[in-house]
Amino acid sequence: MEKNISEINDSKLIPLRPLIGYSVLAIISGLSGFAFITIINKIISNSITSTETVSLQNYLYLFIAVIAVFFISRRWLASGIIRLSQKIYWDIRKDVIKLILKAPYRKLQEYKEEVYATLTTDVNHISNASLMIITFFSSIILIFACLVYMAFLSLKLLGVSVVVIALGVVVYTIRSKVSNKQIKEVREMEKTFIAIFNSILNGAKEININADKGTQIYDEKLMKVATTGETKYVAALLKYLNSEIISQLLFYGLITFILVYSGPVFQTPVATKVSFIFVLLYLMGPIVSVMTIIPVMSRANVSLKKMKKLKIDLTKLEKLKQFDNKGQYKDFLDLKIRNYAFSYGENQFSVGPINFDIKRNEVIYVYGGNGEGKTTFINTVLNLFNLDNGEAYVDNELVPLKEIEKIKNLFAPVFSDFYLFDEFYGISNVDYEKVNKYLELFELDEKVHIEDGYFSTTQLSTGQRKRLALINTLLEDRPIIVLDEWAADQDPHFRHKFYTEIIPLLVQNDDKTIIAITHDDRYYYTADTLFKMEYGKLEKTNISELSAIF
């Protein structure tokens, strides 16, 4: 148990100062309740031992003081815990998001389901357990105070009580090991559930057309995970519950022994027996609290280990240093890529070595069949996939592999699986006059306008959404525009306009360089340079030799 708490505390997820403050409040609140029981014990003891009527007036002010302390401390504690719980909850989420933003792209794609599970399940478990630490420490203090008071009442009865309590703890700990294993298995299944859920969301159109797909996913995949997860989780919690009940039975047996046998065996006075039993009954609360916290801490410990492993995995291929001089090569004239290479793994598909030159204001098209490596090539050039080898030269100045981030800021892409942001993120000063010019150029001025820095709508066709994405990309004011099958979703009229009017305007008026993956062979003649991607290799093609074919 101490290990679980130390791990959560070492993770710096819990602000230390509020934790100490609220723990003190919890102890004060608990001790005030303990004081209340002590006063009652004193009154009962005096009533039993004294032949005269006990005056409660002497204890009135003590009762008022104890109740006032209990009310104030409990009120402050409750409001503080509410604030602390929300702070921990959102701080953990913010930390996870920061981790995601810094993670390598390819690694992040591999861990999508794990990230979702962490942001939902793990964050809740850890934040809940963080709050339980306060209750745990205050319960420990109260248990210690009760034991001291019980020793004052009767060392013999204390000895019997400690043996029984220790026996209950041992039973609970042994049985908890199985429960902890089952909780860990349930957490592993959370990732599978998220993957199934994502397949339902992402395949919503296909499922809507063919409902049998959804039925099969639900019956054969989701139901299996849900049923197994529910069964294991219920079994784990029932083991905790049974252990808790066994401990409580031992506790009640202890009380029965004290009432029936402590007098004949230990010659315990009646007043001492009554006082001791009152303290035992009060002690049950903190002990049950500690026992209840154990499964919560176990779940949090599993989640914390998962979260730490996720952090290690996502930072294993650490992103290269982010350089402050983002505009260092903005005015480049010539970019040479040399020996760029990337592989998905041993005996798996690879791209490279790639060698090609990019001259400013050049229009470069890359074509090739499906599965030949065109998109992987783009991701490699953009350094979304960490290079196995390669270097770049900007205006004959070497940019070594370890500093390749320096040239990433030359590129502004629109991917085939693009995401359209409705706001101009990452653009410090938006030129709205230029935005309106682009909206007109891309024939969107009658459908979209700017409202408070946002596009008025993004509910458009795929081709029109791609146009908005390209406008957003152009506003980043980076010299090289990279397009992956951008024109594939455009109608014939706009596709013709794009190749014959828009690209020349972007090159001549906006000082852009274009790299585009395209299958539009009838417009290959508009390129300055044409490359073919085949089996992961990039080969330059003579455009004039293809003119008879295309």
CSV table of N, CA and C in Angstrom, one decimal, residues 320-323 325-330 332 334-338 340 356 358 380-383 387 390-395 397-413 478-480 482 515:
chain,number,residue,atom,x,y,z
A,320,LEU,N,13.5,15.7,-32.4
A,320,LEU,CA,14.8,16.4,-32.5
A,320,LEU,C,14.5,17.8,-31.9
A,321,LYS,N,15.6,18.5,-31.5
A,321,LYS,CA,15.5,19.8,-30.9
A,321,LYS,C,14.7,20.8,-31.7
A,322,GLN,N,13.8,21.5,-31.1
A,322,GLN,CA,13.1,22.5,-31.8
A,322,GLN,C,13.9,23.8,-31.8
A,323,PHE,N,14.3,24.2,-32.9
A,323,PHE,CA,15.1,25.4,-33.0
A,323,PHE,C,14.3,26.7,-33.1
A,325,ASN,N,15.2,29.5,-34.5
A,325,ASN,CA,15.4,30.2,-35.8
A,325,ASN,C,14.5,29.6,-36.9
A,326,LYS,N,13.2,29.6,-36.7
A,326,LYS,CA,12.3,29.0,-37.6
A,326,LYS,C,12.4,29.5,-39.1
A,327,GLY,N,12.7,30.8,-39.2
A,327,GLY,CA,12.8,31.4,-40.5
A,327,GLY,C,14.1,31.4,-41.1
A,328,GLN,N,15.1,30.6,-40.6
A,328,GLN,CA,16.5,30.7,-41.0
A,328,GLN,C,16.6,30.5,-42.5
A,329,TYR,N,15.9,29.5,-43.1
A,329,TYR,CA,16.0,29.2,-44.5
A,329,TYR,C,14.9,29.6,-45.3
A,330,LYS,N,14.1,30.5,-44.8
A,330,LYS,CA,12.8,30.9,-45.5
A,330,LYS,C,13.1,31.5,-46.9
A,332,PHE,N,15.3,30.5,-49.0
A,332,PHE,CA,16.2,29.5,-49.7
A,332,PHE,C,16.0,29.6,-51.2
A,334,ASP,N,17.8,26.9,-53.1
A,334,ASP,CA,18.0,25.6,-53.6
A,334,ASP,C,18.0,24.6,-52.4
A,335,LEU,N,17.2,23.6,-52.4
A,335,LEU,CA,17.2,22.6,-51.3
A,335,LEU,C,17.6,21.2,-51.9
A,336,LYS,N,18.6,20.6,-51.4
A,336,LYS,CA,19.1,19.3,-51.9
A,336,LYS,C,18.8,18.2,-50.9
A,337,ILE,N,18.1,17.2,-51.2
A,337,ILE,CA,17.8,16.1,-50.3
A,337,ILE,C,18.8,14.9,-50.7
A,338,ARG,N,19.5,14.4,-49.8
A,338,ARG,CA,20.5,13.4,-50.1
A,338,ARG,C,20.4,12.2,-49.2
A,340,TYR,N,18.0,10.3,-48.2
A,340,TYR,CA,16.9,10.1,-47.3
A,340,TYR,C,16.5,8.6,-47.3
A,356,PHE,N,17.0,14.2,-54.4
A,356,PHE,CA,16.4,15.1,-55.4
A,356,PHE,C,16.6,16.5,-54.9
A,358,ILE,N,15.3,20.6,-55.0
A,358,ILE,CA,14.1,21.5,-55.0
A,358,ILE,C,14.6,22.9,-55.2
A,380,THR,N,8.4,11.1,-45.0
A,380,THR,CA,9.8,11.1,-44.7
A,380,THR,C,10.4,12.4,-45.0
A,381,VAL,N,10.1,13.1,-46.1
A,381,VAL,CA,10.6,14.4,-46.4
A,381,VAL,C,10.2,15.4,-45.4
A,382,LEU,N,9.0,15.3,-44.9
A,382,LEU,CA,8.5,16.2,-43.8
A,382,LEU,C,9.0,15.9,-42.4
A,383,ASN,N,9.8,14.8,-42.3
A,383,ASN,CA,10.3,14.3,-41.1
A,383,ASN,C,9.2,13.9,-40.1
A,387,LEU,N,14.1,9.7,-39.8
A,387,LEU,CA,14.9,9.2,-40.9
A,387,LEU,C,15.9,8.2,-40.3
A,390,GLY,N,20.3,10.2,-43.9
A,390,GLY,CA,20.1,11.3,-44.8
A,390,GLY,C,20.6,12.6,-44.3
A,391,GLU,N,20.7,13.5,-45.2
A,391,GLU,CA,21.1,14.9,-44.9
A,391,GLU,C,20.6,15.8,-45.9
A,392,ALA,N,20.5,17.1,-45.6
A,392,ALA,CA,20.0,18.1,-46.6
A,392,ALA,C,21.0,19.2,-46.7
A,393,TYR,N,20.9,19.9,-47.9
A,393,TYR,CA,21.8,21.0,-48.1
A,393,TYR,C,20.8,22.2,-48.5
A,394,VAL,N,20.9,23.3,-47.8
A,394,VAL,CA,20.1,24.5,-48.2
A,394,VAL,C,21.1,25.5,-48.7
A,395,ASP,N,21.0,25.8,-50.0
A,395,ASP,CA,22.0,26.8,-50.7
A,395,ASP,C,23.4,26.3,-50.4
A,397,GLU,N,24.5,24.7,-48.0
A,397,GLU,CA,24.9,24.6,-46.5
A,397,GLU,C,24.3,23.3,-46.0
A,398,LEU,N,25.2,22.5,-45.4
A,398,LEU,CA,24.8,21.2,-44.9
A,398,LEU,C,23.9,21.4,-43.6
A,399,VAL,N,22.8,20.6,-43.7
A,399,VAL,CA,21.9,20.5,-42.5
A,399,VAL,C,22.0,19.0,-42.1
A,400,PRO,N,22.8,18.7,-41.1
A,400,PRO,CA,22.9,17.2,-40.8
A,400,PRO,C,21.6,16.6,-40.2
A,401,LEU,N,21.6,15.3,-40.1
A,401,LEU,CA,20.4,14.6,-39.7
A,401,LEU,C,19.9,15.1,-38.3
A,402,LYS,N,20.8,15.3,-37.4
A,402,LYS,CA,20.4,15.7,-36.0
A,402,LYS,C,19.8,17.1,-36.0
A,403,GLU,N,20.0,17.9,-37.0
A,403,GLU,CA,19.4,19.2,-37.1
A,403,GLU,C,18.3,19.4,-38.2
A,404,ILE,N,17.8,18.2,-38.6
A,404,ILE,CA,16.9,18.2,-39.7
A,404,ILE,C,15.6,19.0,-39.5
A,405,GLU,N,15.3,19.2,-38.2
A,405,GLU,CA,14.1,20.0,-37.8
A,405,GLU,C,14.2,21.5,-38.3
A,406,LYS,N,15.4,21.9,-38.6
A,406,LYS,CA,15.6,23.3,-39.1
A,406,LYS,C,14.9,23.5,-40.4
A,407,ILE,N,14.8,22.4,-41.3
A,407,ILE,CA,14.2,22.7,-42.6
A,407,ILE,C,12.7,22.2,-42.6
A,408,LYS,N,12.3,21.6,-41.5
A,408,LYS,CA,10.8,21.2,-41.5
A,408,LYS,C,10.0,22.5,-41.7
A,409,ASN,N,10.4,23.6,-41.2
A,409,ASN,CA,9.6,24.8,-41.2
A,409,ASN,C,9.5,25.4,-42.6
A,410,LEU,N,10.2,24.8,-43.6
A,410,LEU,CA,10.1,25.3,-44.9
A,410,LEU,C,8.8,24.8,-45.6
A,411,PHE,N,8.2,23.7,-45.0
A,411,PHE,CA,7.1,23.0,-45.7
A,411,PHE,C,5.8,23.3,-45.0
A,412,ALA,N,4.7,23.4,-45.8
A,412,ALA,CA,3.4,23.5,-45.4
A,412,ALA,C,2.5,22.5,-46.2
A,413,PRO,N,2.1,21.4,-45.6
A,413,PRO,CA,1.4,20.4,-46.3
A,413,PRO,C,-0.1,20.4,-46.2
A,478,ARG,N,4.8,29.7,-45.6
A,478,ARG,CA,6.0,28.9,-45.7
A,478,ARG,C,6.2,28.7,-47.2
A,479,PRO,N,7.5,28.6,-47.6
A,479,PRO,CA,7.8,28.7,-49.0
A,479,PRO,C,7.5,27.4,-49.9
A,480,ILE,N,7.4,26.2,-49.2
A,480,ILE,CA,7.2,25.0,-50.0
A,480,ILE,C,5.8,24.4,-49.6
A,482,VAL,N,3.3,21.4,-49.9
A,482,VAL,CA,3.3,20.0,-50.2
A,482,VAL,C,1.8,19.5,-50.3
A,515,ILE,N,5.3,21.0,-54.3
A,515,ILE,CA,5.5,19.5,-54.5
A,515,ILE,C,4.2,18.8,-54.3
